Short mmCIF file of C-alpha atoms in Angstrom, two decimals:
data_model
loop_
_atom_site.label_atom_id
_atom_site.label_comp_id
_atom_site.label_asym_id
_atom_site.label_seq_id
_atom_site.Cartn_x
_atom_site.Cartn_y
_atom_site.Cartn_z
CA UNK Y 84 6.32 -10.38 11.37
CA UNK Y 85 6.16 -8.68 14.36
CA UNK Y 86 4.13 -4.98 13.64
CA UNK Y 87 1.54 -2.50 14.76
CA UNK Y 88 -1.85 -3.28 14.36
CA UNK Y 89 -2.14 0.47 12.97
CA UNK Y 90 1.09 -0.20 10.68
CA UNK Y 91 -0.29 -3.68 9.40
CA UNK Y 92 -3.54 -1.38 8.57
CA UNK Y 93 -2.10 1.18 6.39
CA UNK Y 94 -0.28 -1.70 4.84
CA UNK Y 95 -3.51 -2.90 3.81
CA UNK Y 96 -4.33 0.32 2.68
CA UNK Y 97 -1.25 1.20 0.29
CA UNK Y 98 -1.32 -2.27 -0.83
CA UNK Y 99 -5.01 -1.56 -1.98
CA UNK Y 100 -3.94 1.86 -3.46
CA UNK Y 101 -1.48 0.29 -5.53
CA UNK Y 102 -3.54 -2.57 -6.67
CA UNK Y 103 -5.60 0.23 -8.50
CA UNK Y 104 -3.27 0.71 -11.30
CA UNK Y 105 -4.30 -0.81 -14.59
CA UNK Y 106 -1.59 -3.42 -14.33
CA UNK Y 107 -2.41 -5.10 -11.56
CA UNK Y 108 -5.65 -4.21 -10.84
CA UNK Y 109 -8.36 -6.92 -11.43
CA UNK Y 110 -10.39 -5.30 -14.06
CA UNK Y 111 -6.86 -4.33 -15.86
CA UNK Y 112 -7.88 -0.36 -15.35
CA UNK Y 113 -7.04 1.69 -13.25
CA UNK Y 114 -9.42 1.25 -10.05
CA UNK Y 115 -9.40 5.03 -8.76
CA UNK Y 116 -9.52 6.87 -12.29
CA UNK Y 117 -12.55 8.87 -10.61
CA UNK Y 118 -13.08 10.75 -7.87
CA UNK Y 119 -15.79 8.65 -7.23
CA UNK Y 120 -14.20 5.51 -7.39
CA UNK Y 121 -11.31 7.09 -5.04
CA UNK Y 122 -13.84 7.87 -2.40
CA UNK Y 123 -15.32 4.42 -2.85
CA UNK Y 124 -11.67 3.11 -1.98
CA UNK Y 125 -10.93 5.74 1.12
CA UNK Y 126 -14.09 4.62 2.74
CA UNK Y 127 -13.57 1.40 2.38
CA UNK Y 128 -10.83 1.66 4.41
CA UNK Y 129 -12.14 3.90 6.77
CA UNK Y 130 -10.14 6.86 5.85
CA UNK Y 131 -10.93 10.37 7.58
CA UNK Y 132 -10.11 13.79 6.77
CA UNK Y 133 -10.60 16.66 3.90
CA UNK Y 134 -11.46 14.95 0.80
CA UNK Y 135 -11.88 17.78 -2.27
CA UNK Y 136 -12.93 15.07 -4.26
CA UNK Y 137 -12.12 16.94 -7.49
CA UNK Y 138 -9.33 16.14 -10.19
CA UNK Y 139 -6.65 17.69 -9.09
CA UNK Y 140 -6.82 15.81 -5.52
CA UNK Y 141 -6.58 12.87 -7.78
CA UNK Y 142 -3.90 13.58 -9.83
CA UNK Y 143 -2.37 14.25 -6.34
CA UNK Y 144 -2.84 10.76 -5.12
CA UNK Y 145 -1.89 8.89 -8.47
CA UNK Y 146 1.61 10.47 -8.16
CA UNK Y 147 1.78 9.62 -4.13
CA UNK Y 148 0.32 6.01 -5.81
CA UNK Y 149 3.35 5.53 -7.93
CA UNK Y 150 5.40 6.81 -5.32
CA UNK Y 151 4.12 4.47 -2.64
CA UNK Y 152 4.67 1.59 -5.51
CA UNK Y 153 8.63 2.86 -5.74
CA UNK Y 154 9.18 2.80 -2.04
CA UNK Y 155 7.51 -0.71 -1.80
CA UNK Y 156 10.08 -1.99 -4.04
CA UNK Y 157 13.45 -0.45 -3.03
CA UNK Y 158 15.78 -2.08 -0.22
CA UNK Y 159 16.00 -0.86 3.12
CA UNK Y 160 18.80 1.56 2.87
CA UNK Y 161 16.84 3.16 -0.17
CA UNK Y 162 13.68 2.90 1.05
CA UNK Y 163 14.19 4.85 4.37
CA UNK Y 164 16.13 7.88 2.67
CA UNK Y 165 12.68 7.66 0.41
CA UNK Y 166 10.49 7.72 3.62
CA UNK Y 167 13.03 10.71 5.28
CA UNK Y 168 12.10 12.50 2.09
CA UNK Y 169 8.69 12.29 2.29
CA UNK Y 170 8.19 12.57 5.82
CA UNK Y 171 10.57 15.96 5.59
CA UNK Y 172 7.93 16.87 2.20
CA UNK Y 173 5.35 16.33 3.92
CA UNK Y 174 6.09 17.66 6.76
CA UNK Y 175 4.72 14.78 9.12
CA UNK Y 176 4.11 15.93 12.47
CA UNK Y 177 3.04 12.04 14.19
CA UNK Y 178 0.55 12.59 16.69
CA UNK Y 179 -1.89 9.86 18.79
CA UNK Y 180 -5.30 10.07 17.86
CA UNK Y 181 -8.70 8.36 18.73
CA UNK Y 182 -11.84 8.80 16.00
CA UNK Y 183 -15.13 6.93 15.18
CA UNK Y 184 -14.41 3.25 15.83
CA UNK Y 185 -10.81 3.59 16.14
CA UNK Y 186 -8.38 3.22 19.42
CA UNK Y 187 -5.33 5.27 19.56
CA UNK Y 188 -3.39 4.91 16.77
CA UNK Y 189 -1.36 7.29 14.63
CA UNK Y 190 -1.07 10.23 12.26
CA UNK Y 191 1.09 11.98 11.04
CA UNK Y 192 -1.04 15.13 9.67
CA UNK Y 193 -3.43 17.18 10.83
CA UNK Y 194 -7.25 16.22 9.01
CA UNK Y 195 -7.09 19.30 6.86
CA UNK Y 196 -4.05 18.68 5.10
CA UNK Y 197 -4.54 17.92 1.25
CA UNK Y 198 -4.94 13.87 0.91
CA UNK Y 199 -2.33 12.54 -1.01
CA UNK Y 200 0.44 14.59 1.73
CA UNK Y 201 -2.05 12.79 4.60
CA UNK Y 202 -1.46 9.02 2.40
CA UNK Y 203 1.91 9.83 1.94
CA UNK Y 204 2.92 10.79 5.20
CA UNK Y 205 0.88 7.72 7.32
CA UNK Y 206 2.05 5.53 4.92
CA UNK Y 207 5.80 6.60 5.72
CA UNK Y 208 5.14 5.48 9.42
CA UNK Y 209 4.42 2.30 8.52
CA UNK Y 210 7.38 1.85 6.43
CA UNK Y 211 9.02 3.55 9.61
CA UNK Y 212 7.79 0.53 11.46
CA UNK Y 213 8.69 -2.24 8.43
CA UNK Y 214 12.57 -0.32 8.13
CA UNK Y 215 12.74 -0.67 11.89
CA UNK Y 216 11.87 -4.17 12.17
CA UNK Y 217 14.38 -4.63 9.32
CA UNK Y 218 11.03 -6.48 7.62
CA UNK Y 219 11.22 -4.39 3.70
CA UNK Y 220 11.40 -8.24 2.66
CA UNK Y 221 7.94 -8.73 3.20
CA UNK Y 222 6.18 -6.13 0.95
CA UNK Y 223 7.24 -8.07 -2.26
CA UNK Y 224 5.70 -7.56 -5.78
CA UNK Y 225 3.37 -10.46 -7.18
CA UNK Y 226 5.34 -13.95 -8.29
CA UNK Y 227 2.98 -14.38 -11.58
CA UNK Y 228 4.92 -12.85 -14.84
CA UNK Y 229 1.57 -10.92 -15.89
CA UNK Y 230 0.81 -9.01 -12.70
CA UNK Y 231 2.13 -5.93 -11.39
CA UNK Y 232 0.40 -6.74 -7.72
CA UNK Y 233 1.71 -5.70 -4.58
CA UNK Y 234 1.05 -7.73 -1.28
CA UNK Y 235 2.48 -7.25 2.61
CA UNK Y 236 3.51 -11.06 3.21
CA UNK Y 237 2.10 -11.06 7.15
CA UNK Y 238 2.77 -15.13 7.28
CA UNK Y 239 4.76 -16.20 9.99
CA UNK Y 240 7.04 -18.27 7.52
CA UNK Y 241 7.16 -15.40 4.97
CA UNK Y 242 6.46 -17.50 2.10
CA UNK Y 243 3.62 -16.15 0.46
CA UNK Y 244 4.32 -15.62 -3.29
CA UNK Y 245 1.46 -13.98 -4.86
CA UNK Y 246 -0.77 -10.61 -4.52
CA UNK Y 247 -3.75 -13.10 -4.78
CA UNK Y 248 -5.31 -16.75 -4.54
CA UNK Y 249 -6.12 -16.12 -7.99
CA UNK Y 250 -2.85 -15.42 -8.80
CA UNK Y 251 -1.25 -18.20 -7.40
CA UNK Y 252 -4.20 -20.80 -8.64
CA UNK Y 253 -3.45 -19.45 -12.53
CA UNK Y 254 0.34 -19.54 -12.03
CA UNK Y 255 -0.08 -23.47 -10.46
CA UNK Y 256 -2.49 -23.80 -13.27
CA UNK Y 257 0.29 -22.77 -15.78
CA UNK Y 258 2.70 -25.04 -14.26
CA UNK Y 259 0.48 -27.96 -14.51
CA UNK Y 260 -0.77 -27.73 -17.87
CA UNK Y 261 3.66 -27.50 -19.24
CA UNK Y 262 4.17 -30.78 -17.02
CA UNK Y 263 1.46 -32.49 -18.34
CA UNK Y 264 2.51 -31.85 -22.10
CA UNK Y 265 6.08 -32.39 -21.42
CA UNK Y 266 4.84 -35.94 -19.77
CA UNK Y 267 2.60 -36.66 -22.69
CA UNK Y 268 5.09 -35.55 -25.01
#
């Protein structure tokens, strides 16, 4: 898979955003149901701009969360009349920009605009870039039955089937244990 550093980084960053809900998240709540625990997540992935860091700026980003989660799992037709929508919503205006340790890379909102327009608009470039490359095959939902995860599959093979190693180890783990009654059986 063949993208922009910059798009495989706000990848990252919507995959980690949608990892926060309660059903796939690793404590099985949801990871950002504070403020505080939302800030802990944007500067974790570097993320600049206005931050009210009140309620209602999270209630903001939970609904550009689930919305984020819809477009990751829609086909490509789908998914760029999605990302047309929110790009017109949000009324992206991509620009190049350089900031603390960062080269060029891109935005598509000024710093001031309210957060969850900022996520959802930078986050609609990159599935610009995955529509483009005709890659919406490679942001896949997790392969184990009890997870909800959501993972960019960057391999060059595009095999990965799981949001996690710990996925994929219970899953095997799973698998192992049935063949090994059905043997002894």
């Amino acid at each position: 898979m063949h993208l922009a550093p910059d798009t495989e980084d706000i990848l990252a960053f919507i995959v980690a955003l949608g990892n926060t809900v309660a059903s796939a998240s690793r404590s099985g709540t949801d990871e950002i149901a504070t403020p505080a625990r939302l800030t802990e997540l944007l500067s974790a992935h570097g993320y600049t701009g206005r931050f009210d860091r009140d309620e209602r700026e999270l209630a903001d980003v939970h609904r550009a969360r689930a919305r984020l989660r819809h477009v990751w799992s829609l086909k490509r037709e789908a998914a760029a009349d999605e990302v047309n929508e929110i790009l017109r919503q949000t009324r992206a205006l991509p620009q190049l920009v350089r900031h603390d340790a960062f080269d060029w890379h891109l935005h598509a909102s000024a710093d001031d605009e309210p957060l969850a327009d900022r996520i959802l608009s930078e986050a609609a470039l990159a599935f610009v870039d995955v529509i483009r490359t005709d890659e919406m095959t490679r942001l896949r939902s997790c392969g184990a039955p009890d997870c909800e995860g959501i993972f960019a599959d960057l391999s060059r093979n595009g095999s990965k089937r799981f949001c996690s190693v710990r996925c994929g180890n219970r899953v095997n783990m799973i698998a192992f244990r049935e063949r090994a009654a059905a043997d002894s059986a």
